[in-house]
Amino acid sequence: MRRLQARRRVRAAPSAPDIHVREAATRFVRVLARWGCTPQHIGQEVLRACDLVPRSWAQTTQAAVSEMSAAAHVLTLWFQDPAYLDSRGNPQPLKLWGQGRSLEALARRVDPKLDVKKVLAFLVRRSVLRRLGSRYLPRDRVLMFRGSGPPYHARSLRTLVSMLRTLEHNSRPQHSTPGWYEVYAVNARVPVSAIPAFDRWLRRHGNRLLEQADGKLHGYERKRRKGQRTVRIGAGIYRIGEEHEPLPRNRPAQRRIRRRK
């Protein structure tokens, strides 16, 4: 009965899962199976997890991943293309629309088939840009989607698929398949009080490394020959951790007032 209820819930979904949802589920099941889980146990745990999912989550509007990626690539071009940089190598202020140097022109360079208004909306709504009169400047090179709802969930799905692809790729025989870089550093005896400092350190150095990787990838993109085959490739950094209760704030000690008898 429980299995039939889960199947009815899937059939009642407003639309069929896209290719990334199917790939994420397939690869996740294979990772568990290689660890030693049987298909029956995997199915039981998946059904148990599905029973805990609120119905409201299935009503979430699905964001267009292609437009999100295009918005991020607009920032790459803005920070890398010499035509859009000043004499100090910083991005020049740009107008939103029009011929010549503009955000519209950058978005069309990324992909002329996409809706430019939707691409630019990701930059404007996420407070990535600051306005200078009729022109705009980027506040940061990183386009953050946390707290954006559907766009964040769409990005999470792509991130999950990318991580599962790397894990599956590296599970193949080493003598026949060159490995993809997959390394992490973990320590189980770090004081909870040190977490904020580590988070600041990781964000600072992680952003610096990813900016360098972004520049390197854009360099390959610029040097590609016409008609040359291309692939989607990159690198990601994430913090490993466990949920913990926040430390209580230190309250100032209250002075005791002695009462005279």
PDB file of N, CA and C in Angstrom, residues 1-18 21-22 25 43 46-51 53-55 58-59 62:
ATOM      1  N   MET A   1       0.838  -1.207   0.000  1.00  0.00           N
ATOM      2  CA  MET A   1       0.000   0.000   0.000  1.00  0.00           C
ATOM      3  C   MET A   1       0.864   1.244   0.000  1.00  0.00           C
ATOM      4  N   ARG A   2       1.934   1.186   0.719  1.00  0.00           N
ATOM      5  CA  ARG A   2       2.824   2.328   0.797  1.00  0.00           C
ATOM      6  C   ARG A   2       3.455   2.617  -0.563  1.00  0.00           C
ATOM      7  N   ARG A   3       3.839   1.552  -1.289  1.00  0.00           N
ATOM      8  CA  ARG A   3       4.439   1.720  -2.599  1.00  0.00           C
ATOM      9  C   ARG A   3       3.438   2.296  -3.587  1.00  0.00           C
ATOM     10  N   LEU A   4       2.184   1.873  -3.511  1.00  0.00           N
ATOM     11  CA  LEU A   4       1.162   2.391  -4.414  1.00  0.00           C
ATOM     12  C   LEU A   4       0.922   3.871  -4.162  1.00  0.00           C
ATOM     13  N   GLN A   5       0.921   4.289  -2.887  1.00  0.00           N
ATOM     14  CA  GLN A   5       0.732   5.703  -2.573  1.00  0.00           C
ATOM     15  C   GLN A   5       1.852   6.542  -3.151  1.00  0.00           C
ATOM     16  N   ALA A   6       3.088   6.036  -3.065  1.00  0.00           N
ATOM     17  CA  ALA A   6       4.213   6.796  -3.613  1.00  0.00           C
ATOM     18  C   ALA A   6       4.094   6.922  -5.117  1.00  0.00           C
ATOM     19  N   ARG A   7       3.627   5.853  -5.778  1.00  0.00           N
ATOM     20  CA  ARG A   7       3.480   5.911  -7.230  1.00  0.00           C
ATOM     21  C   ARG A   7       2.393   6.891  -7.634  1.00  0.00           C
ATOM     22  N   ARG A   8       1.285   6.922  -6.881  1.00  0.00           N
ATOM     23  CA  ARG A   8       0.219   7.875  -7.189  1.00  0.00           C
ATOM     24  C   ARG A   8       0.738   9.301  -7.048  1.00  0.00           C
ATOM     25  N   ARG A   9       1.577   9.545  -6.051  1.00  0.00           N
ATOM     26  CA  ARG A   9       2.102  10.894  -5.837  1.00  0.00           C
ATOM     27  C   ARG A   9       2.945  11.330  -7.029  1.00  0.00           C
ATOM     28  N   VAL A  10       3.730  10.397  -7.583  1.00  0.00           N
ATOM     29  CA  VAL A  10       4.555  10.733  -8.736  1.00  0.00           C
ATOM     30  C   VAL A  10       3.684  11.019  -9.944  1.00  0.00           C
ATOM     31  N   ARG A  11       2.623  10.207 -10.161  1.00  0.00           N
ATOM     32  CA  ARG A  11       1.754  10.416 -11.302  1.00  0.00           C
ATOM     33  C   ARG A  11       1.010  11.739 -11.213  1.00  0.00           C
ATOM     34  N   ALA A  12       0.777  12.200  -9.990  1.00  0.00           N
ATOM     35  CA  ALA A  12       0.022  13.435  -9.822  1.00  0.00           C
ATOM     36  C   ALA A  12       0.889  14.670  -9.990  1.00  0.00           C
ATOM     37  N   ALA A  13       2.185  14.463 -10.204  1.00  0.00           N
ATOM     38  CA  ALA A  13       3.081  15.603 -10.359  1.00  0.00           C
ATOM     39  C   ALA A  13       2.687  16.404 -11.589  1.00  0.00           C
ATOM     40  N   PRO A  14       2.870  17.728 -11.552  1.00  0.00           N
ATOM     41  CA  PRO A  14       2.439  18.559 -12.665  1.00  0.00           C
ATOM     42  C   PRO A  14       3.211  18.325 -13.943  1.00  0.00           C
ATOM     43  N   SER A  15       4.454  17.870 -13.874  1.00  0.00           N
ATOM     44  CA  SER A  15       5.236  17.630 -15.075  1.00  0.00           C
ATOM     45  C   SER A  15       6.239  16.518 -14.803  1.00  0.00           C
ATOM     46  N   ALA A  16       6.721  15.901 -15.872  1.00  0.00           N
ATOM     47  CA  ALA A  16       7.682  14.819 -15.743  1.00  0.00           C
ATOM     48  C   ALA A  16       9.046  15.381 -15.347  1.00  0.00           C
ATOM     49  N   PRO A  17       9.840  14.614 -14.568  1.00  0.00           N
ATOM     50  CA  PRO A  17      11.164  15.092 -14.171  1.00  0.00           C
ATOM     51  C   PRO A  17      12.029  15.366 -15.396  1.00  0.00           C
ATOM     52  N   ASP A  18      12.856  16.408 -15.333  1.00  0.00           N
ATOM     53  CA  ASP A  18      13.726  16.693 -16.460  1.00  0.00           C
ATOM     54  C   ASP A  18      14.933  15.768 -16.426  1.00  0.00           C
ATOM     55  N   VAL A  21      17.083  15.652 -13.151  1.00  0.00           N
ATOM     56  CA  VAL A  21      16.479  14.935 -12.026  1.00  0.00           C
ATOM     57  C   VAL A  21      16.680  13.432 -12.205  1.00  0.00           C
ATOM     58  N   ARG A  22      16.441  12.953 -13.407  1.00  0.00           N
ATOM     59  CA  ARG A  22      16.602  11.518 -13.679  1.00  0.00           C
ATOM     60  C   ARG A  22      18.057  11.100 -13.521  1.00  0.00           C
ATOM     61  N   ALA A  25      19.012  10.993  -9.708  1.00  0.00           N
ATOM     62  CA  ALA A  25      18.467   9.812  -9.035  1.00  0.00           C
ATOM     63  C   ALA A  25      19.214   8.550  -9.449  1.00  0.00           C
ATOM     64  N   GLY A  43      15.330   1.205  -2.292  1.00  0.00           N
ATOM     65  CA  GLY A  43      13.937   1.567  -2.553  1.00  0.00           C
ATOM     66  C   GLY A  43      13.178   1.894  -1.278  1.00  0.00           C
ATOM     67  N   VAL A  46      14.319   5.321  -0.031  1.00  0.00           N
ATOM     68  CA  VAL A  46      13.813   6.389  -0.898  1.00  0.00           C
ATOM     69  C   VAL A  46      12.341   6.645  -0.602  1.00  0.00           C
ATOM     70  N   LEU A  47      11.553   5.586  -0.442  1.00  0.00           N
ATOM     71  CA  LEU A  47      10.138   5.752  -0.122  1.00  0.00           C
ATOM     72  C   LEU A  47       9.953   6.416   1.235  1.00  0.00           C
ATOM     73  N   ARG A  48      10.792   6.032   2.203  1.00  0.00           N
ATOM     74  CA  ARG A  48      10.699   6.631   3.530  1.00  0.00           C
ATOM     75  C   ARG A  48      11.034   8.129   3.453  1.00  0.00           C
ATOM     76  N   ALA A  49      12.047   8.480   2.671  1.00  0.00           N
ATOM     77  CA  ALA A  49      12.410   9.891   2.521  1.00  0.00           C
ATOM     78  C   ALA A  49      11.312  10.662   1.786  1.00  0.00           C
ATOM     79  N   CYS A  50      10.683  10.017   0.796  1.00  0.00           N
ATOM     80  CA  CYS A  50       9.613  10.688   0.043  1.00  0.00           C
ATOM     81  C   CYS A  50       8.406  10.982   0.935  1.00  0.00           C
ATOM     82  N   ASP A  51       8.140  10.103   1.886  1.00  0.00           N
ATOM     83  CA  ASP A  51       7.001  10.329   2.782  1.00  0.00           C
ATOM     84  C   ASP A  51       7.199  11.558   3.666  1.00  0.00           C
ATOM     85  N   VAL A  53       8.631  14.389   2.623  1.00  0.00           N
ATOM     86  CA  VAL A  53       8.713  15.606   1.806  1.00  0.00           C
ATOM     87  C   VAL A  53       7.376  16.348   1.851  1.00  0.00           C
ATOM     88  N   PRO A  54       7.353  17.614   2.243  1.00  0.00           N
ATOM     89  CA  PRO A  54       6.099  18.380   2.234  1.00  0.00           C
ATOM     90  C   PRO A  54       5.548  18.505   0.820  1.00  0.00           C
ATOM     91  N   ARG A  55       4.229  18.448   0.696  1.00  0.00           N
ATOM     92  CA  ARG A  55       3.609  18.556  -0.621  1.00  0.00           C
ATOM     93  C   ARG A  55       3.888  19.906  -1.269  1.00  0.00           C
ATOM     94  N   ALA A  58       6.684  20.310  -4.031  1.00  0.00           N
ATOM     95  CA  ALA A  58       6.447  19.908  -5.421  1.00  0.00           C
ATOM     96  C   ALA A  58       5.810  21.023  -6.242  1.00  0.00           C
ATOM     97  N   GLN A  59       5.296  22.051  -5.576  1.00  0.00           N
ATOM     98  CA  GLN A  59       4.667  23.168  -6.282  1.00  0.00           C
ATOM     99  C   GLN A  59       5.657  24.293  -6.580  1.00  0.00           C
ATOM    100  N   GLN A  62      10.037  25.922 -11.226  1.00  0.00           N
ATOM    101  CA  GLN A  62      11.364  25.511 -11.651  1.00  0.00           C
ATOM    102  C   GLN A  62      12.039  26.641 -12.413  1.00  0.00           C
TER     103      GLN A  62
END
